[in-house]
Coordinates of C-alpha atoms and ligand atoms in Angstrom, one line a residue:
X1 CA 14.8 11.4 -4.7
X2 CA 17.0 8.3 -4.1
X3 CA 15.9 6.1 -1.1
X4 CA 19.2 6.8 0.7
X5 CA 18.6 10.6 0.5
X6 CA 15.0 10.2 1.6
X7 CA 16.2 8.2 4.7
X8 CA 18.8 10.9 5.3
X9 CA 16.2 13.7 5.2
X10 CA 13.8 11.9 7.4
X11 CA 13.7 13.5 10.9
X12 CA 11.0 14.5 13.2
X13 CA 9.5 17.7 11.9
X14 CA 7.8 19.3 14.9
X15 CA 7.1 22.6 13.2
X16 CA 4.5 22.2 10.5
X17 CA 2.8 24.9 8.5
X18 CA -0.7 25.1 9.9
X19 CA -2.1 27.0 7.0
X20 CA -1.0 24.8 4.1
X21 CA -3.5 21.9 3.5
X22 CA -2.2 18.4 2.7
X23 CA -3.5 16.8 -0.4
X24 CA -5.6 13.7 0.3
X25 CA -3.7 11.9 -2.5
X26 CA -0.5 12.3 -0.5
X27 CA -2.1 10.7 2.6
X28 CA -3.3 7.9 0.4
X29 CA 0.2 7.4 -0.9
X30 CA 1.5 7.1 2.7
X31 CA -1.2 4.5 3.4
X32 CA -0.4 2.7 0.2
X33 CA 3.3 2.6 1.3
X34 CA 2.4 1.2 4.7
X35 CA 0.0 -1.4 3.3
X36 CA 2.8 -3.1 1.3
X37 CA 5.2 -3.4 4.2
X38 CA 6.1 -6.8 5.4
X39 CA 4.0 -8.4 8.2
X40 CA 4.3 -11.7 10.0
X41 CA 2.1 -14.3 8.4
X42 CA 0.9 -11.5 6.1
X43 CA -1.7 -10.8 8.7
X44 CA -1.6 -7.1 8.0
X45 CA -2.9 -5.8 11.4
X46 CA -1.8 -2.2 10.8
X47 CA -4.6 0.3 10.3
X48 CA -4.8 4.1 10.2
X49 CA -7.3 6.9 10.6
X50 CA -6.4 10.1 8.8
X51 CA -7.9 13.0 10.8
X52 CA -8.0 16.3 8.7
X53 CA -8.1 19.2 11.1
X54 CA -10.3 21.2 8.8
X55 CA -13.0 18.6 8.2
X56 CA -12.9 16.2 11.3
X57 CA -15.6 16.5 13.9
X58 CA -14.6 18.7 16.9
X59 CA -14.8 15.7 19.3
X60 CA -12.5 13.7 17.2
X61 CA -9.9 16.5 17.1
X62 CA -10.2 17.1 20.8
X63 CA -9.7 13.4 21.6
X64 CA -6.2 13.4 20.0
X65 CA -3.8 14.2 22.7
X66 CA -0.1 13.5 23.4
X67 CA 1.8 14.6 26.5
X68 CA 5.2 15.3 25.0
X69 CA 5.3 18.3 22.6
X70 CA 1.6 17.7 22.0
X71 CA 1.2 21.3 20.6
X72 CA 2.2 19.7 17.3
X73 CA -1.3 18.2 16.9
X74 CA -2.9 21.6 17.0
X75 CA -0.5 22.8 14.2
X76 CA -0.8 19.8 12.0
X77 CA -3.3 19.9 9.0
X78 CA -3.5 16.1 9.3
X79 CA -3.0 13.6 12.2
X80 CA -2.9 9.9 11.4
X81 CA -4.0 7.7 14.2
X82 CA -2.2 4.4 13.7
X83 CA -3.6 1.4 15.4
X84 CA -3.3 -2.3 15.4
X85 CA -6.4 -4.4 14.7
X86 CA -5.8 -7.7 16.7
X87 CA -8.9 -9.3 15.0
X88 CA -6.7 -9.5 11.9
X89 CA -5.0 -12.5 13.5
X90 CA -8.4 -14.4 13.4
X91 CA -8.0 -14.5 9.5
X92 CA -4.5 -16.0 9.8
X93 CA -5.4 -19.2 8.0
X94 CA -6.8 -17.4 5.0
X95 CA -3.7 -15.3 4.8
X96 CA -1.5 -18.5 4.8
X97 CA -3.6 -20.1 2.0
X98 CA -3.4 -16.9 0.0
X99 CA 0.4 -16.9 0.3
X100 CA 0.4 -20.5 -0.8
X101 CA -1.9 -19.9 -3.8
X102 CA 0.2 -17.0 -5.1
X103 CA 3.4 -19.0 -4.9
X104 CA 4.9 -17.1 -2.0
X105 CA 4.7 -19.9 0.6
X106 CA 5.5 -23.7 0.1
X107 CA 6.2 -25.6 -3.0
X108 CA 5.4 -29.0 -4.6
X109 CA 2.5 -31.4 -4.6
X110 CA -0.2 -31.1 -1.9
X111 CA 1.3 -27.9 -0.4
X112 CA -2.1 -26.4 0.5
X113 CA -3.1 -29.5 2.4
X114 CA 0.3 -29.5 4.1
X115 CA -0.3 -25.9 5.2
X116 CA -3.7 -26.9 6.7
X117 CA -2.2 -29.9 8.5
X118 CA 1.2 -28.4 9.5
X119 CA 0.9 -24.6 9.8
X120 CA -2.8 -24.1 10.9
X121 CA -2.3 -25.8 14.3
X122 CA 0.9 -23.9 15.0
X123 CA -0.7 -20.5 14.3
X124 CA -3.9 -21.6 16.2
X125 CA -1.8 -22.3 19.3
X126 CA 0.0 -18.9 19.2
X127 CA -3.0 -16.8 18.2
X128 CA -3.6 -15.2 21.6
X129 CA 0.1 -14.6 22.1
X130 CA 0.3 -12.9 18.7
X131 CA -2.6 -10.6 19.6
X132 CA -0.6 -9.4 22.6
X133 CA 1.8 -6.5 22.3
X134 CA 5.0 -7.7 20.6
X135 CA 5.5 -9.0 17.0
X136 CA 2.5 -7.1 15.7
X137 CA 3.9 -3.8 16.9
X138 CA 7.2 -4.6 15.1
X139 CA 5.3 -5.0 11.9
X140 CA 3.2 -2.0 12.4
X141 CA 6.3 -0.1 13.0
X142 CA 7.6 -1.2 9.6
X143 CA 4.5 0.0 7.9
X144 CA 4.6 3.3 9.7
X145 CA 8.3 3.7 8.7
X146 CA 7.4 3.2 5.0
X147 CA 4.6 5.7 5.2
X148 CA 7.0 8.1 6.8
X149 CA 9.6 7.7 4.1
X150 CA 6.8 8.3 1.5
X151 CA 5.8 11.5 3.3
X152 CA 9.4 12.8 3.1
X153 CA 9.6 11.8 -0.5
X154 CA 6.5 13.8 -1.2
X155 CA 7.9 16.9 0.5
X156 CA 5.9 16.5 3.7
X157 CA 7.1 16.5 7.3
X158 CA 5.9 14.3 10.1
X159 CA 6.5 13.5 13.7
X160 CA 5.4 10.4 15.6
X161 CA 3.7 11.1 18.9
X162 CA 3.4 8.4 21.6
X163 CA 0.3 8.7 23.8
X164 CA -0.7 7.1 27.2
X165 CA -4.3 8.0 26.3
X166 CA -4.7 5.2 23.7
X167 CA -7.7 3.6 25.3
X168 CA -9.5 6.9 25.7
X169 CA -8.8 7.8 22.1
X170 CA -10.1 4.4 21.0
X171 CA -13.3 4.9 22.9
X172 CA -13.7 8.5 21.7
X173 CA -13.3 7.5 18.1
X174 CA -15.8 4.6 18.6
X175 CA -13.3 1.9 17.6
X176 CA -13.8 -1.7 18.6
X177 CA -12.1 -3.2 21.6
X178 CA -9.9 -5.3 19.3
X179 CA -8.1 -2.2 18.3
X180 CA -4.9 -1.0 20.0
X181 CA -3.8 2.6 19.4
X182 CA -0.1 2.7 18.5
X183 CA 0.7 6.4 18.0
X184 CA -0.4 9.6 16.4
X185 CA 1.6 10.9 13.4
X186 CA 1.3 14.6 12.6
X187 CA 1.6 15.3 8.8
X188 CA 2.0 18.6 7.0
X189 CA 4.3 20.8 5.0
X190 CA 7.3 21.8 7.1
X191 CA 7.3 25.3 8.6
X192 CA 11.0 24.8 9.5
X193 CA 13.8 24.3 7.1
X194 CA 14.2 20.7 5.7
X195 CA 17.4 20.3 7.7
X196 CA 15.4 21.1 10.9
X197 CA 18.6 21.9 12.6
X198 CA 20.5 18.9 11.4
X199 CA 20.5 15.1 11.7
X200 CA 19.8 14.3 15.3
X201 CA 22.3 12.4 17.4
X202 CA 22.5 8.6 17.6
X203 CA 24.4 6.3 19.9
X204 CA 27.8 5.1 18.6
X205 CA 27.5 2.6 15.7
X206 CA 29.8 0.1 17.4
X207 CA 27.6 0.1 20.5
X208 CA 24.6 -1.0 18.5
X209 CA 25.7 -3.7 16.1
X210 CA 27.7 -6.9 16.6
X211 CA 29.5 -9.3 14.3
X212 CA 29.2 -13.1 14.6
X213 CA 28.3 -12.9 18.2
X214 CA 27.2 -10.6 21.0
X215 CA 29.9 -8.2 22.3
X216 CA 32.0 -8.3 19.1
X217 CA 31.5 -4.8 17.7
X218 CA 30.6 -4.7 14.0
X219 CA 33.5 -2.8 12.4
X220 CA 32.4 0.6 10.9
X221 CA 34.2 1.2 7.6
X222 CA 35.0 4.8 6.9
X223 CA 34.6 4.2 3.2
X224 CA 31.0 3.2 3.7
X225 CA 30.4 6.2 5.8
X226 CA 31.9 8.4 3.1
X227 CA 29.8 6.8 0.5
X228 CA 26.6 7.3 2.5
X229 CA 27.6 10.9 3.2
X230 CA 28.0 11.6 -0.5
X231 CA 24.7 9.8 -1.1
X232 CA 23.2 12.2 1.5
X233 CA 21.9 9.5 3.8
X234 CA 24.3 10.7 6.5
X235 CA 23.9 14.5 6.7
X236 CA 25.3 17.4 8.7
X237 CA 24.7 16.7 12.4
X238 CA 22.6 18.8 14.7
X239 CA 22.8 21.5 15.9
X240 CA 23.4 23.6 12.7
X241 CA 24.8 27.0 13.7
X242 CA 21.6 28.9 12.9
X243 CA 19.1 26.5 14.7
X244 CA 18.5 28.7 17.8
X245 CA 17.7 31.6 15.6
X246 CA 15.3 29.4 13.6
X247 CA 13.6 28.2 16.7
X248 CA 13.1 31.8 17.8
X249 CA 11.7 32.7 14.4
X250 CA 9.3 29.6 14.5
X251 CA 8.1 30.4 17.9
X252 CA 7.0 33.9 16.8
X253 CA 5.7 32.9 13.4
X254 CA 3.6 30.1 14.8
X255 CA 2.6 32.0 17.9
X256 CA 3.8 29.2 20.2
X257 CA 3.6 29.6 23.9
X258 CA 5.5 27.9 26.7
X259 CA 8.7 25.9 25.9
X260 CA 7.5 23.3 23.4
X261 CA 7.9 20.4 25.7
X262 CA 4.3 19.8 26.4
Ligands
FMN301 C1 7.0 5.6 18.6 C2 7.5 7.0 18.7 C3 6.9 7.9 19.6 C4 7.4 9.2 19.7 N1 6.8 10.1 20.5 C5 7.1 11.4 20.5 C6 6.4 12.4 21.3 O1 5.5 12.1 22.0 N2 6.7 13.7 21.2 C7 7.8 14.1 20.3 O2 8.0 15.3 20.2 N3 8.5 13.2 19.6 C8 8.2 11.9 19.6 N4 8.9 11.0 18.9 C9 10.0 11.5 18.0 C10 11.3 11.0 18.6 O3 11.6 11.8 19.7 C11 12.4 11.1 17.6 O4 12.1 10.2 16.6 C12 13.8 10.9 18.1 O5 14.2 11.9 19.0 C13 14.9 10.8 17.0 O6 14.9 12.0 16.3 P1 14.5 12.1 14.7 O7 13.2 11.4 14.5 O8 14.4 13.6 14.4 O9 15.7 11.5 14.0 C14 8.5 9.7 18.8 C15 9.0 8.8 17.9 C16 8.5 7.5 17.8 C17 9.1 6.5 16.8

């Protein structure tokens, strides 16, 4: 599938098939995709735990909770706990030298020495700041996004779930204090149609992007929109006419109680 179409098909799939197991190879492919994402200083602080519902210890499964539409975790054959390992920042110097030695950072005579003299002090000064929430989360988000696109390219569905219980989950999973839980990502084969009711709404393009300065809306070319529509990145908007009927069917088929909000 072309990248543009994978991006177009990507949407939060909240109704996964609880009966169809997910191949471990496909989870590995998601992890491989996240591992090669860009990361400041090549620190690589993104980590993931793949929790398979059918093999994970009961206490691990029970510790995965999310307040908004958390029923999804019960349905999902796999839940990935994405977390940020702040201790990765402590190896920053090694990462810089690695980049230098592979020809990715610096050039010319004495470049390695220059990195030690010029860059090491800079990164040493900002080490604690970079461990705090901020840039690291941005990079982890890039990695999770790549894993998500891989999942859709493999015919899987996923939904990211935020959780205020990160610290509890960290302790329950016996992870070191240097870890910060980012989110839980459900993974499985969709029980709902690939359209999942259509592409979800977004804010107006012109409100989001600026040209050559803040407040100067970036002009949206209809030609570009038409091209991305024919490349299937921009798809039919939600709600598709049969969505309510599909939701009714899914609620019965998956024996879902309540209203799907919690
Ligand atoms: C970091 C993050 C946390 C999210 N948390 C939840 C959540 O707790 N429950 C949920 O149902 N969806 C959650 N979502 C999915 C968003 O609601 C969804 O991405 C947004 O509505 C846009 O829709 P789309 O992904 O289908 O395009 C989360 C998404 C992200 C990226």
